Amino acid sequence: DAGVIQSPRHEVTEMGQEVTLRCKPISGHDYLFWYRQTMMRGLELLIYFNNNVPIDDSGMPEDRFSAKMPNASFSTLKIQPSEPRDSAVYFCASSHDSIHEQFFGPGTRLTVL
Amino acid sequence: AQSVTQPDIHITVSEGASLELRCNYSYGATPYLFWYVQSPGQGLQLLLKYFSGDTLVQGIKGFEAEFKRSQSSFNLRKPSVHWSDAAEYFCAVEPNAGNNRKLIWGLGTSLAVNP
């Protein structure tokens, strides 16, 4: 298996632009998680899905952030409009109901100028 | 509130020395416990996990961890550190409450290894 796939790996954009991060979970996994990692705040859970349904989005910072999972093999995290404080590494992880272990993707490093 | 504390922000050890990274959690019941490792520029990888049973668990790369209920701790150990172990280590707790899969994360311990 190829593991969790995230794209792009690096994104540099200007303040006010829309940013879309993409994730393909491991086939057969039924949980998908979006995290943000910064030096100041560490690893933060933004939202997670079970069987494509959002279960907990309490970590989504504000209305500028939105996440979707249209099917079991694809999810997006969108920031519109982006701000410099959104600069971080964003990780996607997936898990199977029976094993609890989360498998992480390589992350997307976002820089908002 | 549920929390995970990793008291050591940064640790430096010499190659071949033993290692212990501390983790304490605040939660009423016994949760599921995890240690993850993050190498520079990469995602996190599971080292080991504890759900129940034997309180000493073995993981990958020669790591082990011991669950101590009385101390609410889940410390990570390795008898002899290799230079390739230099990385960020995260302790995490899953409250073990039905289908709630939200992990509570510690802030991490950065490990440096001197040659």
Short mmCIF file of C-alpha atoms in Angstrom, two decimals:
data_model
loop_
_atom_site.label_atom_id
_atom_site.label_comp_id
_atom_site.label_asym_id
_atom_site.label_seq_id
_atom_site.Cartn_x
_atom_site.Cartn_y
_atom_site.Cartn_z
CA ASP A 1 0.00 0.00 0.00
CA ALA A 2 1.23 3.50 -0.79
CA GLY A 3 0.25 4.90 2.59
CA VAL A 4 -1.57 8.16 3.12
CA ILE A 5 -0.99 10.51 0.21
CA GLN A 6 -1.08 14.27 0.56
CA SER A 7 -0.74 16.96 -2.06
CA PRO A 8 0.81 19.34 -2.54
CA ARG A 9 3.86 18.75 -0.34
CA HIS A 10 4.66 22.45 -0.28
CA GLU A 11 2.42 25.43 -0.92
CA VAL A 12 3.38 29.08 -0.92
CA THR A 13 0.60 31.57 -1.39
CA GLU A 14 -0.26 35.16 -0.70
CA MET A 15 -2.59 36.40 1.96
CA GLY A 16 -6.19 36.37 0.82
CA GLN A 17 -5.80 33.52 -1.63
CA GLU A 18 -7.72 30.26 -1.43
CA VAL A 19 -5.72 27.18 -0.49
CA THR A 20 -6.85 23.59 -0.99
CA LEU A 21 -5.01 20.68 0.58
CA ARG A 22 -5.75 17.14 -0.55
CA CYS A 23 -5.57 13.75 1.08
CA LYS A 24 -6.01 10.18 -0.05
CA PRO A 25 -6.32 7.80 2.92
CA ILE A 26 -5.19 4.21 3.01
CA SER A 27 -7.66 1.99 1.21
CA GLY A 28 -10.13 0.36 3.60
CA HIS A 29 -9.62 2.86 6.38
CA ASP A 30 -12.82 4.39 7.69
CA TYR A 31 -11.44 7.25 9.80
CA LEU A 32 -9.71 10.32 8.42
CA PHE A 33 -8.09 13.06 10.49
CA TRP A 34 -6.77 16.53 9.61
CA TYR A 35 -4.08 18.01 11.88
CA ARG A 36 -2.13 21.25 11.96
CA GLN A 37 1.36 21.42 13.46
CA THR A 38 3.14 24.61 14.51
CA MET A 39 6.02 25.31 16.84
CA MET A 40 3.84 27.41 19.10
CA ARG A 41 0.79 25.17 19.41
CA GLY A 42 2.15 21.73 18.63
CA LEU A 43 -0.10 19.17 16.95
CA GLU A 44 -3.76 20.17 16.80
CA LEU A 45 -6.65 18.06 15.54
CA LEU A 46 -8.77 20.15 13.21
CA ILE A 47 -11.47 17.68 12.21
CA TYR A 48 -12.05 13.99 11.78
CA PHE A 49 -14.41 11.90 9.68
CA ASN A 50 -15.87 8.44 10.12
CA ASN A 51 -17.24 6.79 7.00
CA ASN A 52 -17.04 10.15 5.21
CA VAL A 53 -19.15 11.91 7.86
CA PRO A 54 -17.59 14.70 9.98
CA ILE A 55 -17.64 13.62 13.61
CA ASP A 56 -15.74 16.32 15.45
CA ASP A 57 -14.86 19.67 13.92
CA SER A 58 -14.31 21.51 17.18
CA GLY A 59 -10.70 22.13 16.27
CA MET A 60 -11.43 24.03 13.08
CA PRO A 61 -10.13 27.53 13.85
CA GLU A 62 -12.83 29.60 12.20
CA ASP A 63 -15.16 29.84 9.27
CA ARG A 64 -12.26 30.35 6.90
CA PHE A 65 -11.50 26.65 7.25
CA SER A 66 -13.65 23.94 5.73
CA ALA A 67 -13.15 20.22 5.12
CA LYS A 68 -14.97 17.74 2.95
CA MET A 69 -14.83 14.04 2.31
CA PRO A 70 -16.92 13.31 -0.78
CA ASN A 71 -15.95 9.65 -0.82
CA ALA A 72 -13.89 7.10 1.07
CA SER A 73 -10.74 7.76 -0.92
CA PHE A 74 -10.50 11.55 -0.94
CA SER A 75 -10.67 14.52 1.39
CA THR A 76 -9.90 18.22 1.11
CA LEU A 77 -9.09 20.96 3.58
CA LYS A 78 -9.76 24.43 2.26
CA ILE A 79 -8.71 27.78 3.65
CA GLN A 80 -10.41 30.83 2.20
CA PRO A 81 -9.14 33.48 2.56
CA SER A 82 -5.72 32.45 3.81
CA GLU A 83 -3.78 34.50 6.37
CA PRO A 84 -0.10 34.46 7.43
CA ARG A 85 -1.05 32.86 10.76
CA ASP A 86 -2.27 29.81 8.85
CA SER A 87 1.32 28.99 7.96
CA ALA A 88 1.95 25.50 9.34
CA VAL A 89 2.40 21.88 8.39
CA TYR A 90 -0.92 20.18 7.76
CA PHE A 91 -1.13 16.43 8.22
CA CYS A 92 -3.74 13.98 7.14
CA ALA A 93 -4.00 10.62 8.90
CA SER A 94 -6.25 7.61 8.47
CA SER A 95 -7.24 4.71 10.66
CA HIS A 96 -9.25 1.53 10.56
CA ASP A 97 -12.06 1.02 13.04
CA SER A 98 -10.48 -2.10 14.53
CA ILE A 99 -6.91 -0.96 15.10
CA HIS A 100 -6.93 2.59 16.55
CA GLU A 101 -3.47 3.34 15.15
CA GLN A 102 -3.40 6.47 13.00
CA PHE A 103 -1.27 6.38 9.86
CA PHE A 104 0.07 9.78 8.92
CA GLY A 105 0.80 11.26 5.54
CA PRO A 106 4.01 13.22 4.87
CA GLY A 107 2.27 16.55 5.41
CA THR A 108 1.80 19.75 3.44
CA ARG A 109 3.97 22.69 4.42
CA LEU A 110 1.88 25.83 3.89
CA THR A 111 3.43 29.28 3.82
CA VAL A 112 1.13 32.28 3.55
CA LEU A 113 2.99 35.50 2.72
CA ALA B 1 -9.86 18.53 31.30
CA GLN B 2 -8.01 15.65 29.73
CA SER B 3 -4.36 16.40 29.14
CA VAL B 4 -1.04 14.80 28.30
CA THR B 5 2.19 16.15 29.75
CA GLN B 6 5.65 15.51 28.41
CA PRO B 7 7.81 17.31 30.97
CA ASP B 8 10.99 17.32 28.91
CA ILE B 9 10.95 19.62 25.90
CA HIS B 10 14.42 18.65 24.78
CA ILE B 11 16.80 15.84 25.74
CA THR B 12 20.33 15.16 24.58
CA VAL B 13 21.96 11.77 25.07
CA SER B 14 25.14 10.14 23.84
CA GLU B 15 24.96 7.33 21.35
CA GLY B 16 24.82 4.01 23.19
CA ALA B 17 23.36 5.54 26.35
CA SER B 18 19.99 4.56 27.73
CA LEU B 19 16.95 6.74 27.23
CA GLU B 20 13.74 7.41 29.09
CA LEU B 21 11.12 9.88 27.87
CA ARG B 22 8.38 10.76 30.31
CA CYS B 23 4.65 10.99 29.70
CA ASN B 24 1.88 11.67 32.20
CA TYR B 25 -1.81 11.89 31.44
CA SER B 26 -4.81 13.24 33.21
CA TYR B 27 -7.88 11.08 32.71
CA GLY B 28 -10.20 9.22 35.06
CA ALA B 29 -10.27 5.82 33.41
CA THR B 30 -7.46 3.92 31.72
CA PRO B 31 -7.23 5.26 28.21
CA TYR B 32 -5.51 3.85 25.17
CA LEU B 33 -1.89 5.07 25.17
CA PHE B 34 0.45 5.67 22.26
CA TRP B 35 3.96 6.82 21.46
CA TYR B 36 4.67 8.25 18.02
CA VAL B 37 7.95 9.39 16.48
CA GLN B 38 8.46 12.14 13.93
CA SER B 39 11.70 12.36 11.99
CA PRO B 40 12.57 15.75 10.49
CA GLY B 41 10.34 16.66 7.57
CA GLN B 42 8.22 13.57 7.89
CA GLY B 43 4.89 12.48 9.27
CA LEU B 44 4.38 10.67 12.53
CA GLN B 45 4.93 6.93 12.91
CA LEU B 46 3.58 4.72 15.66
CA LEU B 47 6.27 3.26 17.95
CA LEU B 48 4.01 1.32 20.29
CA LYS B 49 0.62 1.30 21.99
CA TYR B 50 -1.04 0.06 25.16
CA PHE B 51 -4.67 -0.97 25.40
CA SER B 52 -4.76 -3.49 28.24
CA GLY B 53 -2.94 -6.49 29.69
CA ASP B 54 0.80 -6.62 30.26
CA THR B 55 1.91 -3.17 31.36
CA LEU B 56 5.28 -3.44 29.60
CA VAL B 57 4.84 -3.15 25.85
CA GLN B 58 7.40 -3.63 23.13
CA GLY B 59 7.50 -1.51 20.02
CA ILE B 60 9.48 -1.02 16.88
CA LYS B 61 13.13 0.08 16.70
CA GLY B 62 13.94 -1.45 20.08
CA PHE B 63 11.66 0.83 22.11
CA GLU B 64 9.51 -0.23 25.03
CA ALA B 65 7.10 1.57 27.35
CA GLU B 66 5.67 0.81 30.74
CA PHE B 67 2.17 1.76 31.85
CA LYS B 68 1.90 2.64 35.54
CA ARG B 69 -1.69 3.19 36.55
CA SER B 70 -0.83 4.54 40.01
CA GLN B 71 1.32 7.25 38.48
CA SER B 72 -0.80 7.87 35.36
CA SER B 73 2.39 7.48 33.39
CA PHE B 74 3.48 5.81 30.18
CA ASN B 75 7.23 6.34 29.90
CA LEU B 76 9.17 5.37 26.81
CA ARG B 77 12.54 3.63 27.13
CA LYS B 78 15.37 2.35 25.02
CA PRO B 79 18.45 0.63 26.48
CA SER B 80 20.92 1.87 23.87
CA VAL B 81 20.26 4.87 21.66
CA HIS B 82 21.39 5.03 18.05
CA TRP B 83 22.15 8.25 16.15
CA SER B 84 19.15 7.54 13.92
CA ASP B 85 16.84 7.86 16.94
CA ALA B 86 17.24 11.64 16.87
CA ALA B 87 13.69 12.85 16.29
CA GLU B 88 10.60 14.31 17.96
CA TYR B 89 8.65 11.94 20.19
CA PHE B 90 4.97 12.37 20.98
CA CYS B 91 2.86 10.71 23.64
CA ALA B 92 -0.88 10.51 22.92
CA VAL B 93 -3.98 9.31 24.71
CA GLU B 94 -7.30 8.11 23.31
CA PRO B 95 -9.96 8.37 26.00
CA ASN B 96 -11.40 4.95 25.12
CA ALA B 97 -14.92 6.26 25.07
CA GLY B 98 -16.97 4.42 22.50
CA ASN B 99 -16.32 5.61 18.98
CA ASN B 100 -14.47 8.76 20.04
CA ARG B 101 -11.18 8.52 18.15
CA LYS B 102 -9.87 11.95 19.11
CA LEU B 103 -6.31 11.70 20.41
CA ILE B 104 -5.04 14.03 23.11
CA TRP B 105 -1.42 14.84 22.29
CA GLY B 106 1.55 15.90 24.36
CA LEU B 107 3.69 18.74 23.07
CA GLY B 108 6.53 16.41 22.24
CA THR B 109 10.11 15.80 23.34
CA SER B 110 12.91 16.58 20.95
CA LEU B 111 15.74 14.05 21.17
CA ALA B 112 19.27 14.87 20.08
CA VAL B 113 21.96 12.16 19.98
CA ASN B 114 25.64 13.00 20.37
CA PRO B 115 28.11 10.77 18.54
#
